[in-house]
GROMACS .gro file of C-alpha atoms in nm:
model
  479
    1MET     CA    1   1.008  -7.878  -4.120
    2LEU     CA    2   0.708  -7.750  -3.973
    3ILE     CA    3   0.872  -7.640  -3.626
    4ALA     CA    4   1.162  -7.497  -3.799
    5SER     CA    5   0.941  -7.279  -4.033
    6VAL     CA    6   0.771  -7.142  -3.728
    7VAL     CA    7   1.065  -7.089  -3.528
    8LEU     CA    8   1.217  -6.910  -3.845
    9TYR     CA    9   0.901  -6.720  -3.871
   10LEU     CA   10   0.901  -6.613  -3.512
   11LEU     CA   11   1.259  -6.487  -3.568
   12VAL     CA   12   1.175  -6.290  -3.882
   13THR     CA   13   0.918  -6.136  -3.683
   14ILE     CA   14   1.155  -6.039  -3.371
   15ALA     CA   15   1.383  -5.894  -3.646
   16ILE     CA   16   1.118  -5.684  -3.798
   17GLY     CA   17   1.039  -5.536  -3.440
   18LEU     CA   18   1.397  -5.474  -3.370
   19TRP     CA   19   1.455  -5.280  -3.692
   20ALA     CA   20   1.138  -5.062  -3.657
   21ALA     CA   21   1.280  -4.962  -3.310
   22ARG     CA   22   1.549  -4.762  -3.524
   23ARG     CA   23   1.260  -4.502  -3.588
   24VAL     CA   24   1.198  -4.462  -3.207
   25HIS     CA   25   1.359  -4.143  -3.094
   26ASN     CA   26   1.108  -4.015  -2.810
   27SER     CA   27   0.782  -4.117  -2.638
   28LYS     CA   28   0.557  -3.997  -2.924
   29ASP     CA   29   0.733  -4.237  -3.174
   30TYR     CA   30   0.688  -4.529  -2.935
   31VAL     CA   31   0.344  -4.444  -2.815
   32VAL     CA   32   0.187  -4.345  -3.147
   33ALA     CA   33   0.445  -4.366  -3.443
   34GLY     CA   34   0.528  -4.010  -3.463
   35ARG     CA   35   0.171  -3.967  -3.596
   36SER     CA   36   0.326  -4.064  -3.926
   37LEU     CA   37   0.151  -4.394  -4.056
   38PRO     CA   38   0.024  -4.388  -4.424
   39LEU     CA   39  -0.320  -4.533  -4.524
   40TYR     CA   40  -0.203  -4.878  -4.605
   41MET     CA   41  -0.022  -4.918  -4.284
   42ASN     CA   42  -0.274  -4.759  -4.066
   43THR     CA   43  -0.541  -4.997  -4.248
   44ALA     CA   44  -0.330  -5.312  -4.160
   45THR     CA   45  -0.269  -5.211  -3.786
   46VAL     CA   46  -0.653  -5.157  -3.748
   47PHE     CA   47  -0.724  -5.507  -3.942
   48ALA     CA   48  -0.446  -5.706  -3.756
   49THR     CA   49  -0.539  -5.560  -3.394
   50TRP     CA   50  -0.888  -5.706  -3.444
   51PHE     CA   51  -0.794  -6.002  -3.658
   52GLY     CA   52  -0.661  -6.224  -3.344
   53ALA     CA   53  -0.675  -6.547  -3.197
   54GLU     CA   54  -1.027  -6.548  -3.122
   55SER     CA   55  -1.094  -6.472  -3.493
   56VAL     CA   56  -0.923  -6.790  -3.622
   57LEU     CA   57  -0.967  -7.038  -3.341
   58SER     CA   58  -1.246  -6.942  -3.128
   59VAL     CA   59  -1.514  -6.739  -3.361
   60SER     CA   60  -1.493  -7.020  -3.617
   61VAL     CA   61  -1.571  -7.297  -3.383
   62GLU     CA   62  -1.872  -7.078  -3.213
   63PHE     CA   63  -2.021  -7.066  -3.544
   64SER     CA   64  -2.003  -7.432  -3.607
   65LYS     CA   65  -2.125  -7.475  -3.238
   66SER     CA   66  -2.406  -7.183  -3.229
   67GLY     CA   67  -2.450  -7.043  -3.581
   68LEU     CA   68  -2.436  -6.669  -3.707
   69GLY     CA   69  -2.638  -6.589  -3.360
   70GLY     CA   70  -2.362  -6.706  -3.167
   71ILE     CA   71  -2.122  -6.484  -3.301
   72ILE     CA   72  -2.304  -6.169  -3.301
   73ALA     CA   73  -2.059  -5.996  -3.049
   74ASP     CA   74  -1.719  -6.087  -3.280
   75PRO     CA   75  -1.728  -6.040  -3.583
   76PHE     CA   76  -2.083  -5.819  -3.603
   77GLY     CA   77  -2.031  -5.616  -3.303
   78SER     CA   78  -1.618  -5.565  -3.345
   79SER     CA   79  -1.664  -5.476  -3.732
   80MET     CA   80  -1.948  -5.220  -3.631
   81CYS     CA   81  -1.745  -5.049  -3.356
   82LEU     CA   82  -1.467  -4.983  -3.629
   83VAL     CA   83  -1.732  -4.826  -3.853
   84ILE     CA   84  -1.858  -4.597  -3.553
   85VAL     CA   85  -1.507  -4.472  -3.462
   86ALA     CA   86  -1.438  -4.398  -3.830
   87LEU     CA   87  -1.742  -4.213  -3.881
   88PHE     CA   88  -1.830  -4.037  -3.539
   89PHE     CA   89  -1.499  -4.029  -3.328
   90ALA     CA   90  -1.191  -4.047  -3.541
   91ARG     CA   91  -1.202  -3.675  -3.620
   92ALA     CA   92  -1.235  -3.584  -3.261
   93PHE     CA   93  -0.939  -3.815  -3.159
   94TYR     CA   94  -0.703  -3.691  -3.418
   95ARG     CA   95  -0.755  -3.312  -3.358
   96MET     CA   96  -0.713  -3.351  -2.976
   97ASP     CA   97  -0.359  -3.430  -3.066
   98LEU     CA   98  -0.333  -3.643  -2.750
   99LEU     CA   99  -0.096  -3.939  -2.649
  100THR     CA  100  -0.356  -4.150  -2.477
  101ILE     CA  101  -0.721  -4.189  -2.430
  102GLY     CA  102  -0.690  -4.130  -2.076
  103ASP     CA  103  -0.563  -3.753  -2.171
  104PHE     CA  104  -0.921  -3.706  -2.311
  105TYR     CA  105  -1.054  -3.782  -1.972
  106ARG     CA  106  -0.804  -3.517  -1.811
  107LYS     CA  107  -0.876  -3.241  -2.047
  108ARG     CA  108  -1.253  -3.297  -2.081
  109TYR     CA  109  -1.330  -3.392  -1.689
  110GLY     CA  110  -1.019  -3.343  -1.467
  111LYS     CA  111  -0.752  -3.542  -1.315
  112THR     CA  112  -0.983  -3.795  -1.103
  113MET     CA  113  -1.164  -3.910  -1.427
  114GLU     CA  114  -0.810  -3.938  -1.598
  115LEU     CA  115  -0.677  -4.198  -1.327
  116GLY     CA  116  -1.015  -4.385  -1.282
  117THR     CA  117  -1.063  -4.421  -1.641
  118SER     CA  118  -0.710  -4.539  -1.715
  119VAL     CA  119  -0.720  -4.799  -1.415
  120VAL     CA  120  -1.023  -4.917  -1.571
  121ILE     CA  121  -0.941  -4.938  -1.939
  122ALA     CA  122  -0.584  -5.103  -1.849
  123ILE     CA  123  -0.758  -5.389  -1.642
  124SER     CA  124  -0.972  -5.442  -1.923
  125TYR     CA  125  -0.683  -5.550  -2.166
  126LEU     CA  126  -0.558  -5.805  -1.910
  127GLY     CA  127  -0.859  -6.059  -2.074
  128TRP     CA  128  -0.793  -5.926  -2.417
  129THR     CA  129  -0.401  -5.996  -2.370
  130ALA     CA  130  -0.465  -6.313  -2.206
  131ALA     CA  131  -0.659  -6.463  -2.482
  132GLN     CA  132  -0.387  -6.403  -2.734
  133LEU     CA  133  -0.092  -6.562  -2.517
  134THR     CA  134  -0.327  -6.850  -2.438
  135ALA     CA  135  -0.372  -6.894  -2.828
  136LEU     CA  136   0.001  -6.903  -2.898
  137GLY     CA  137   0.057  -7.113  -2.605
  138LEU     CA  138  -0.206  -7.361  -2.770
  139VAL     CA  139  -0.008  -7.340  -3.087
  140PHE     CA  140   0.312  -7.413  -2.951
  141SER     CA  141   0.157  -7.734  -2.741
  142THR     CA  142  -0.030  -7.855  -3.054
  143LEU     CA  143   0.288  -7.836  -3.298
  144THR     CA  144   0.499  -8.021  -3.048
  145GLY     CA  145   0.241  -8.292  -2.989
  146GLY     CA  146   0.206  -8.193  -2.590
  147ALA     CA  147   0.586  -8.180  -2.547
  148ILE     CA  148   0.546  -7.837  -2.455
  149SER     CA  149   0.246  -7.807  -2.233
  150LEU     CA  150  -0.031  -7.511  -2.277
  151SER     CA  151   0.118  -7.346  -1.952
  152ASN     CA  152   0.489  -7.360  -2.091
  153GLY     CA  153   0.351  -7.218  -2.441
  154ILE     CA  154   0.176  -6.946  -2.268
  155VAL     CA  155   0.502  -6.825  -2.083
  156ILE     CA  156   0.709  -6.862  -2.394
  157SER     CA  157   0.466  -6.675  -2.598
  158GLY     CA  158   0.486  -6.387  -2.367
  159ILE     CA  159   0.875  -6.385  -2.384
  160VAL     CA  160   0.836  -6.381  -2.774
  161VAL     CA  161   0.556  -6.089  -2.789
  162LEU     CA  162   0.784  -5.889  -2.539
  163ALA     CA  163   1.100  -5.942  -2.720
  164TYR     CA  164   0.986  -5.783  -3.026
  165THR     CA  165   0.737  -5.524  -2.881
  166ILE     CA  166   0.971  -5.374  -2.593
  167TRP     CA  167   1.199  -5.180  -2.814
  168GLY     CA  168   1.007  -5.043  -3.104
  169GLY     CA  169   0.674  -4.996  -2.942
  170MET     CA  170   0.411  -4.869  -3.185
  171TRP     CA  171   0.666  -4.861  -3.480
  172SER     CA  172   0.734  -5.243  -3.389
  173VAL     CA  173   0.370  -5.303  -3.390
  174ALA     CA  174   0.294  -5.104  -3.721
  175MET     CA  175   0.597  -5.268  -3.920
  176THR     CA  176   0.524  -5.649  -3.803
  177ASP     CA  177   0.134  -5.575  -3.849
  178LEU     CA  178   0.204  -5.485  -4.213
  179PHE     CA  179   0.384  -5.793  -4.262
  180GLN     CA  180   0.136  -6.023  -4.044
  181SER     CA  181  -0.129  -5.881  -4.232
  182VAL     CA  182   0.008  -6.029  -4.572
  183MET     CA  183   0.062  -6.330  -4.419
  184ILE     CA  184  -0.280  -6.367  -4.286
  185ILE     CA  185  -0.478  -6.296  -4.594
  186VAL     CA  186  -0.257  -6.479  -4.842
  187GLY     CA  187  -0.231  -6.787  -4.613
  188LEU     CA  188  -0.560  -6.827  -4.490
  189ALA     CA  189  -0.713  -6.759  -4.848
  190LEU     CA  190  -0.498  -7.070  -4.983
  191VAL     CA  191  -0.589  -7.287  -4.692
  192ALA     CA  192  -0.954  -7.202  -4.747
  193TRP     CA  193  -0.918  -7.294  -5.122
  194VAL     CA  194  -0.750  -7.639  -5.046
  195VAL     CA  195  -0.976  -7.739  -4.768
  196GLY     CA  196  -1.287  -7.631  -4.932
  197ASP     CA  197  -1.186  -7.812  -5.250
  198ARG     CA  198  -1.131  -8.131  -5.021
  199ALA     CA  199  -1.481  -8.109  -4.875
  200GLY     CA  200  -1.652  -8.075  -5.168
  201GLY     CA  201  -1.643  -7.716  -5.325
  202ALA     CA  202  -1.779  -7.412  -5.177
  203GLY     CA  203  -2.122  -7.499  -5.283
  204LYS     CA  204  -2.116  -7.826  -5.088
  205VAL     CA  205  -1.952  -7.638  -4.790
  206ILE     CA  206  -2.219  -7.358  -4.753
  207ALA     CA  207  -2.522  -7.601  -4.818
  208ALA     CA  208  -2.377  -7.798  -4.525
  209ALA     CA  209  -2.406  -7.491  -4.294
  210ALA     CA  210  -2.737  -7.390  -4.435
  211ASP     CA  211  -2.877  -7.753  -4.385
  212THR     CA  212  -2.775  -7.767  -4.007
  213GLY     CA  213  -2.926  -7.425  -3.920
  214LYS     CA  214  -2.583  -7.244  -3.866
  215PHE     CA  215  -2.724  -6.942  -4.092
  216GLN     CA  216  -3.015  -6.843  -3.802
  217PHE     CA  217  -2.913  -6.501  -3.717
  218TRP     CA  218  -3.208  -6.378  -3.497
  219PRO     CA  219  -3.260  -6.525  -3.172
  220THR     CA  220  -3.548  -6.754  -3.100
  221GLY     CA  221  -3.750  -6.731  -2.759
  222GLY     CA  222  -3.849  -6.446  -2.566
  223ALA     CA  223  -3.746  -6.138  -2.408
  224LYS     CA  224  -3.440  -6.298  -2.224
  225GLU     CA  225  -3.294  -6.431  -2.538
  226TRP     CA  226  -3.331  -6.103  -2.730
  227PHE     CA  227  -3.186  -5.876  -2.445
  228ALA     CA  228  -2.864  -6.127  -2.445
  229PHE     CA  229  -2.856  -6.091  -2.804
  230ALA     CA  230  -2.839  -5.726  -2.790
  231THR     CA  231  -2.610  -5.711  -2.492
  232ALA     CA  232  -2.354  -5.932  -2.648
  233PHE     CA  233  -2.339  -5.709  -2.966
  234LEU     CA  234  -2.332  -5.379  -2.786
  235THR     CA  235  -2.045  -5.498  -2.559
  236LEU     CA  236  -1.820  -5.509  -2.853
  237ALA     CA  237  -1.988  -5.271  -3.085
  238ILE     CA  238  -1.977  -4.967  -2.835
  239GLY     CA  239  -1.812  -5.100  -2.530
  240SER     CA  240  -1.475  -5.122  -2.715
  241ILE     CA  241  -1.487  -4.757  -2.833
  242PRO     CA  242  -1.293  -4.647  -2.517
  243GLN     CA  243  -1.000  -4.869  -2.574
  244GLN     CA  244  -0.622  -4.724  -2.595
  245ASP     CA  245  -0.566  -4.983  -2.907
  246ILE     CA  246  -0.819  -4.801  -3.111
  247PHE     CA  247  -0.743  -4.444  -3.011
  248GLN     CA  248  -0.379  -4.536  -3.071
  249ARG     CA  249  -0.431  -4.640  -3.430
  250VAL     CA  250  -0.642  -4.329  -3.503
  251THR     CA  251  -0.374  -4.110  -3.360
  252SER     CA  252  -0.091  -4.287  -3.547
  253ALA     CA  253  -0.229  -4.189  -3.876
  254ARG     CA  254  -0.037  -3.927  -4.092
  255ASN     CA  255  -0.339  -3.702  -4.122
  256GLU     CA  256  -0.709  -3.671  -4.012
  257ARG     CA  257  -0.822  -3.810  -4.336
  258VAL     CA  258  -0.606  -4.126  -4.297
  259ALA     CA  259  -0.748  -4.174  -3.943
  260ILE     CA  260  -1.117  -4.189  -4.093
  261ALA     CA  261  -1.022  -4.402  -4.397
  262GLY     CA  262  -0.795  -4.640  -4.203
  263SER     CA  263  -1.049  -4.716  -3.938
  264LEU     CA  264  -1.334  -4.786  -4.200
  265LEU     CA  265  -1.099  -4.968  -4.429
  266GLY     CA  266  -1.006  -5.193  -4.143
  267GLY     CA  267  -1.328  -5.258  -3.994
  268VAL     CA  268  -1.459  -5.379  -4.342
  269VAL     CA  269  -1.159  -5.575  -4.437
  270TYR     CA  270  -1.193  -5.755  -4.106
  271PHE     CA  271  -1.554  -5.837  -4.122
  272CYS     CA  272  -1.526  -5.978  -4.478
  273PHE     CA  273  -1.196  -6.172  -4.396
  274VAL     CA  274  -1.313  -6.311  -4.071
  275PHE     CA  275  -1.547  -6.565  -4.254
  276VAL     CA  276  -1.268  -6.723  -4.420
  277PRO     CA  277  -1.172  -6.938  -4.080
  278ILE     CA  278  -1.533  -7.009  -4.040
  279TYR     CA  279  -1.558  -7.155  -4.392
  280ILE     CA  280  -1.227  -7.376  -4.316
  281VAL     CA  281  -1.368  -7.500  -4.008
  282VAL     CA  282  -1.708  -7.585  -4.160
  283ALA     CA  283  -1.536  -7.740  -4.446
  284GLY     CA  284  -1.288  -7.951  -4.212
  285LEU     CA  285  -1.576  -8.078  -4.014
  286LEU     CA  286  -1.736  -8.230  -4.332
  287VAL     CA  287  -1.406  -8.411  -4.389
  288ASP     CA  288  -1.356  -8.540  -4.033
  289PRO     CA  289  -1.671  -8.537  -3.871
  290GLY     CA  290  -1.520  -8.694  -3.560
  291LEU     CA  291  -1.352  -8.342  -3.480
  292GLY     CA  292  -1.703  -8.221  -3.405
  293ALA     CA  293  -1.702  -8.409  -3.044
  294LEU     CA  294  -1.490  -8.136  -2.943
  295LEU     CA  295  -1.752  -7.897  -2.970
  296SER     CA  296  -1.924  -8.042  -2.671
  297ALA     CA  297  -1.581  -8.102  -2.461
  298GLN     CA  298  -1.608  -8.064  -2.091
  299ASP     CA  299  -1.341  -7.808  -2.104
  300ALA     CA  300  -1.475  -7.536  -2.333
  301ARG     CA  301  -1.106  -7.436  -2.441
  302GLU     CA  302  -1.069  -7.778  -2.612
  303MET     CA  303  -1.281  -7.656  -2.886
  304GLN     CA  304  -1.047  -7.442  -3.008
  305ARG     CA  305  -0.821  -7.730  -3.089
  306ILE     CA  306  -1.041  -7.830  -3.392
  307LEU     CA  307  -0.877  -7.605  -3.662
  308PRO     CA  308  -0.533  -7.661  -3.553
  309ASN     CA  309  -0.558  -8.057  -3.501
  310PHE     CA  310  -0.752  -8.084  -3.853
  311ILE     CA  311  -0.467  -7.901  -4.042
  312LEU     CA  312  -0.214  -8.116  -3.861
  313GLU     CA  313  -0.387  -8.453  -3.955
  314HIS     CA  314  -0.550  -8.373  -4.317
  315THR     CA  315  -0.319  -8.116  -4.494
  316PRO     CA  316   0.003  -8.143  -4.679
  317MET     CA  317   0.335  -7.957  -4.534
  318TRP     CA  318   0.308  -7.669  -4.738
  319ILE     CA  319  -0.066  -7.589  -4.602
  320LYS     CA  320   0.047  -7.670  -4.261
  321VAL     CA  321   0.335  -7.427  -4.314
  322LEU     CA  322   0.085  -7.159  -4.442
  323PHE     CA  323  -0.180  -7.210  -4.188
  324PHE     CA  324   0.042  -7.197  -3.868
  325GLY     CA  325   0.236  -6.881  -4.049
  326ALA     CA  326  -0.107  -6.712  -4.078
  327LEU     CA  327  -0.226  -6.806  -3.729
  328LEU     CA  328   0.110  -6.681  -3.588
  329SER     CA  329   0.060  -6.359  -3.768
  330ALA     CA  330  -0.300  -6.295  -3.637
  331ILE     CA  331  -0.206  -6.408  -3.268
  332LEU     CA  332   0.147  -6.195  -3.268
  333SER     CA  333  -0.017  -5.878  -3.439
  334THR     CA  334  -0.308  -5.824  -3.180
  335ALA     CA  335  -0.079  -5.947  -2.881
  336SER     CA  336   0.160  -5.667  -2.943
  337GLY     CA  337  -0.113  -5.409  -2.967
  338ALA     CA  338  -0.282  -5.542  -2.660
  339ILE     CA  339   0.051  -5.492  -2.445
  340ILE     CA  340   0.136  -5.160  -2.576
  341ALA     CA  341  -0.206  -4.998  -2.538
  342PRO     CA  342  -0.233  -5.053  -2.153
  343THR     CA  343   0.148  -4.979  -2.102
  344SER     CA  344   0.086  -4.632  -2.255
  345LEU     CA  345  -0.218  -4.604  -2.046
  346CYS     CA  346  -0.073  -4.669  -1.716
  347THR     CA  347   0.266  -4.485  -1.795
  348GLU     CA  348   0.109  -4.173  -1.911
  349ASN     CA  349  -0.216  -4.159  -1.678
  350ILE     CA  350  -0.096  -4.331  -1.375
  351ILE     CA  351   0.231  -4.287  -1.311
  352ARG     CA  352   0.349  -3.969  -1.476
  353PRO     CA  353   0.120  -3.740  -1.285
  354LEU     CA  354   0.312  -3.863  -0.992
  355TYR     CA  355   0.635  -3.759  -1.144
  356PRO     CA  356   0.576  -3.430  -1.341
  357GLN     CA  357   0.955  -3.337  -1.368
  358MET     CA  358   0.999  -3.687  -1.576
  359GLY     CA  359   1.186  -3.622  -1.862
  360ASP     CA  360   1.113  -3.795  -2.215
  361ARG     CA  361   1.418  -4.021  -2.177
  362GLN     CA  362   1.303  -4.138  -1.841
  363PHE     CA  363   0.943  -4.162  -1.966
  364LEU     CA  364   1.050  -4.384  -2.259
  365LEU     CA  365   1.239  -4.601  -2.005
  366THR     CA  366   0.957  -4.621  -1.758
  367LEU     CA  367   0.731  -4.738  -2.077
  368ARG     CA  368   0.949  -5.042  -2.126
  369VAL     CA  369   0.939  -5.108  -1.776
  370VAL     CA  370   0.575  -5.088  -1.748
  371LEU     CA  371   0.556  -5.312  -2.045
  372VAL     CA  372   0.748  -5.613  -1.889
  373PHE     CA  373   0.514  -5.590  -1.562
  374PHE     CA  374   0.184  -5.583  -1.782
  375THR     CA  375   0.282  -5.874  -1.992
  376VAL     CA  376   0.365  -6.067  -1.675
  377ALA     CA  377   0.030  -5.970  -1.510
  378ALA     CA  378  -0.138  -6.092  -1.824
  379LEU     CA  379   0.071  -6.423  -1.820
  380ILE     CA  380  -0.076  -6.482  -1.474
  381PHE     CA  381  -0.430  -6.423  -1.582
  382ALA     CA  382  -0.397  -6.639  -1.884
  383LEU     CA  383  -0.237  -6.939  -1.667
  384ASN     CA  384  -0.531  -6.935  -1.443
  385SER     CA  385  -0.822  -6.846  -1.680
  386LYS     CA  386  -1.062  -7.159  -1.788
  387GLN     CA  387  -1.242  -6.951  -2.038
  388THR     CA  388  -1.243  -6.974  -2.403
  389MET     CA  389  -1.076  -6.683  -2.601
  390TYR     CA  390  -1.410  -6.581  -2.715
  391ASP     CA  391  -1.555  -6.510  -2.368
  392MET     CA  392  -1.200  -6.365  -2.272
  393VAL     CA  393  -1.267  -6.102  -2.508
  394GLN     CA  394  -1.645  -6.032  -2.454
  395ASN     CA  395  -1.578  -5.979  -2.085
  396ALA     CA  396  -1.277  -5.757  -2.143
  397TYR     CA  397  -1.498  -5.496  -2.312
  398THR     CA  398  -1.776  -5.530  -2.049
  399VAL     CA  399  -1.574  -5.308  -1.780
  400THR     CA  400  -1.521  -5.060  -2.053
  401LEU     CA  401  -1.898  -5.045  -2.166
  402VAL     CA  402  -2.021  -4.969  -1.824
  403ALA     CA  403  -1.759  -4.737  -1.689
  404ALA     CA  404  -1.615  -4.528  -1.961
  405LEU     CA  405  -1.814  -4.510  -2.282
  406VAL     CA  406  -2.093  -4.292  -2.163
  407PRO     CA  407  -1.831  -4.037  -2.050
  408LEU     CA  408  -1.612  -4.042  -2.354
  409ALA     CA  409  -1.938  -4.002  -2.587
  410ALA     CA  410  -2.094  -3.719  -2.341
  411GLY     CA  411  -1.752  -3.546  -2.336
  412ILE     CA  412  -1.757  -3.523  -2.710
  413PHE     CA  413  -2.110  -3.481  -2.832
  414TRP     CA  414  -2.264  -3.320  -2.490
  415LYS     CA  415  -2.156  -2.969  -2.391
  416ARG     CA  416  -2.353  -3.028  -2.058
  417ALA     CA  417  -2.146  -3.301  -1.969
  418ASN     CA  418  -1.910  -3.207  -1.643
  419ASN     CA  419  -1.696  -3.371  -1.410
  420ALA     CA  420  -1.981  -3.460  -1.162
  421GLY     CA  421  -2.168  -3.637  -1.407
  422ALA     CA  422  -1.882  -3.807  -1.549
  423ILE     CA  423  -1.759  -3.970  -1.190
  424LEU     CA  424  -2.089  -4.057  -1.131
  425SER     CA  425  -2.148  -4.194  -1.459
  426SER     CA  426  -1.851  -4.441  -1.405
  427LEU     CA  427  -1.935  -4.516  -1.053
  428ALA     CA  428  -2.321  -4.581  -1.116
  429GLY     CA  429  -2.220  -4.803  -1.423
  430LEU     CA  430  -1.967  -5.011  -1.232
  431ALA     CA  431  -2.208  -5.057  -0.942
  432GLY     CA  432  -2.497  -5.132  -1.137
  433TRP     CA  433  -2.304  -5.381  -1.326
  434LEU     CA  434  -2.154  -5.557  -1.021
  435VAL     CA  435  -2.483  -5.560  -0.831
  436ALA     CA  436  -2.673  -5.695  -1.086
  437ALA     CA  437  -2.401  -5.987  -1.157
  438PHE     CA  438  -2.404  -6.093  -0.806
  439ALA     CA  439  -2.780  -6.072  -0.731
  440ALA     CA  440  -2.943  -6.140  -1.069
  441PRO     CA  441  -2.682  -6.298  -1.313
  442ASP     CA  442  -2.940  -6.472  -1.511
  443ALA     CA  443  -3.227  -6.188  -1.504
  444ILE     CA  444  -3.390  -6.088  -1.838
  445VAL     CA  445  -3.192  -5.773  -1.825
  446PRO     CA  446  -2.826  -5.900  -1.857
  447PRO     CA  447  -2.578  -5.718  -1.598
  448PRO     CA  448  -2.378  -5.540  -1.852
  449LEU     CA  449  -2.685  -5.371  -1.984
  450VAL     CA  450  -2.811  -5.290  -1.619
  451GLY     CA  451  -2.469  -5.110  -1.586
  452LEU     CA  452  -2.477  -4.915  -1.900
  453GLY     CA  453  -2.821  -4.801  -1.802
  454CYS     CA  454  -2.699  -4.701  -1.472
  455SER     CA  455  -2.381  -4.526  -1.629
  456LEU     CA  456  -2.608  -4.313  -1.870
  457ALA     CA  457  -2.865  -4.229  -1.552
  458GLY     CA  458  -2.534  -4.101  -1.373
  459MET     CA  459  -2.439  -3.893  -1.633
  460LEU     CA  460  -2.763  -3.718  -1.685
  461ALA     CA  461  -2.801  -3.675  -1.294
  462GLY     CA  462  -2.471  -3.525  -1.244
  463SER     CA  463  -2.453  -3.312  -1.527
  464LEU     CA  464  -2.822  -3.157  -1.494
  465VAL     CA  465  -2.763  -3.071  -1.130
  466PRO     CA  466  -2.820  -2.675  -1.049
  467ARG     CA  467  -2.534  -2.471  -1.242
  468PRO     CA  468  -2.370  -2.346  -0.937
  469LEU     CA  469  -2.271  -2.694  -0.824
  470ALA     CA  470  -2.172  -2.801  -1.155
  471GLN     CA  471  -1.949  -2.516  -1.185
  472ALA     CA  472  -1.794  -2.569  -0.829
  473HIS     CA  473  -1.691  -2.954  -0.969
  474HIS     CA  474  -1.546  -2.764  -1.286
  475HIS     CA  475  -1.344  -2.530  -1.101
  476GLY     CA  476  -1.220  -2.792  -0.838
  477ALA     CA  477  -1.131  -3.007  -1.110
  478ARG     CA  478  -0.915  -2.733  -1.282
  479ARG     CA  479  -0.739  -2.658  -0.966
   0.00000   0.00000   0.00000
């Protein structure tokens, strides 16, 4: 019954994705859904893209292990990112009428920055996408009682996501996100109600979390702990701003007002709803304290089994169906967006400049071919990684924090920012981060913060050089 329901759900999702492909007539439809999404669809895509596997399986157990302070990156940092984008970046993104965020770096700084940042941002998606494929593989393995291994489950997950994304692109993402958002909200809300009732009610669940210190938010200790806390927050709060999936959702909106409102509403809904799976895990550990042993498992990934194991062992069939339907929705909605974003970047900003005479039909075909290659790369990453989904997501955004954020923000808000400053900013940020990570990974100031500081210094140094030199770089970029 349960496995049949999951298979049926996957078939329905694939069918919706293929149906949405009928709306794809050109590359703009494929990449940004023809810039025509209404507010409700735009909000759903923002929410569904952020509410992924780590929100259900990883953030929830991180709270049970480390409390509020342990989840400062997600949901606090990730939600703040969407608010910042809505208030300060959405208007600028939408008005530029660009296909990818890589186009911004070309238009503002030149082809060198376009290529460099596109490569960096595309690589950063490997960890993000791998986290979703790992989660889906975990679901398949759990549902079949281990008959499907985690590795085989990951491969199957890549095939499923590819099947409904490859033809419809962003239209498939938007249509399935809408369906999946409803499944997530309705399904997890009902599961929380039933599981919370079994644990003694919401009051008892919240009191249990409070009694064990789970509401401790601010770090305890000295400067090192505070720097680590700030770095975790900033990595997602600002490090995820220069990402193609966020840019894609902003520019897929019907108009500028929808672009702003959709990002803001998506962030607010996400922050509010991400505490539902957290509540379910706390309640589940009250019902079955034995599952808490997984929090200290030698393989950190094992603790992500707490929630699905509890649902399978302690709830009736209809709750199992609702939970795994909602979980699959969360994973699939994020995974589809996570593979279409770097695909767009690679095709538009890395491959297309090499073939300037490429027509739109050839470009559309290239998008689909690159989508296959990126999915394979993400599968290889997922199969060889031993990190938790929460760690994969944080690491994915460190790269863009140190190499792409400062050039983006300076390019929008600082008129003196130039090509020399942007290149120096990216190189200094990457170099500072890597040197710090290898030489002093446990220093008081974490490597990502060192990289961000170097990136900012590089932008200032490169852009404030004597004017004739700056102009020479500018004219060189234009040629």
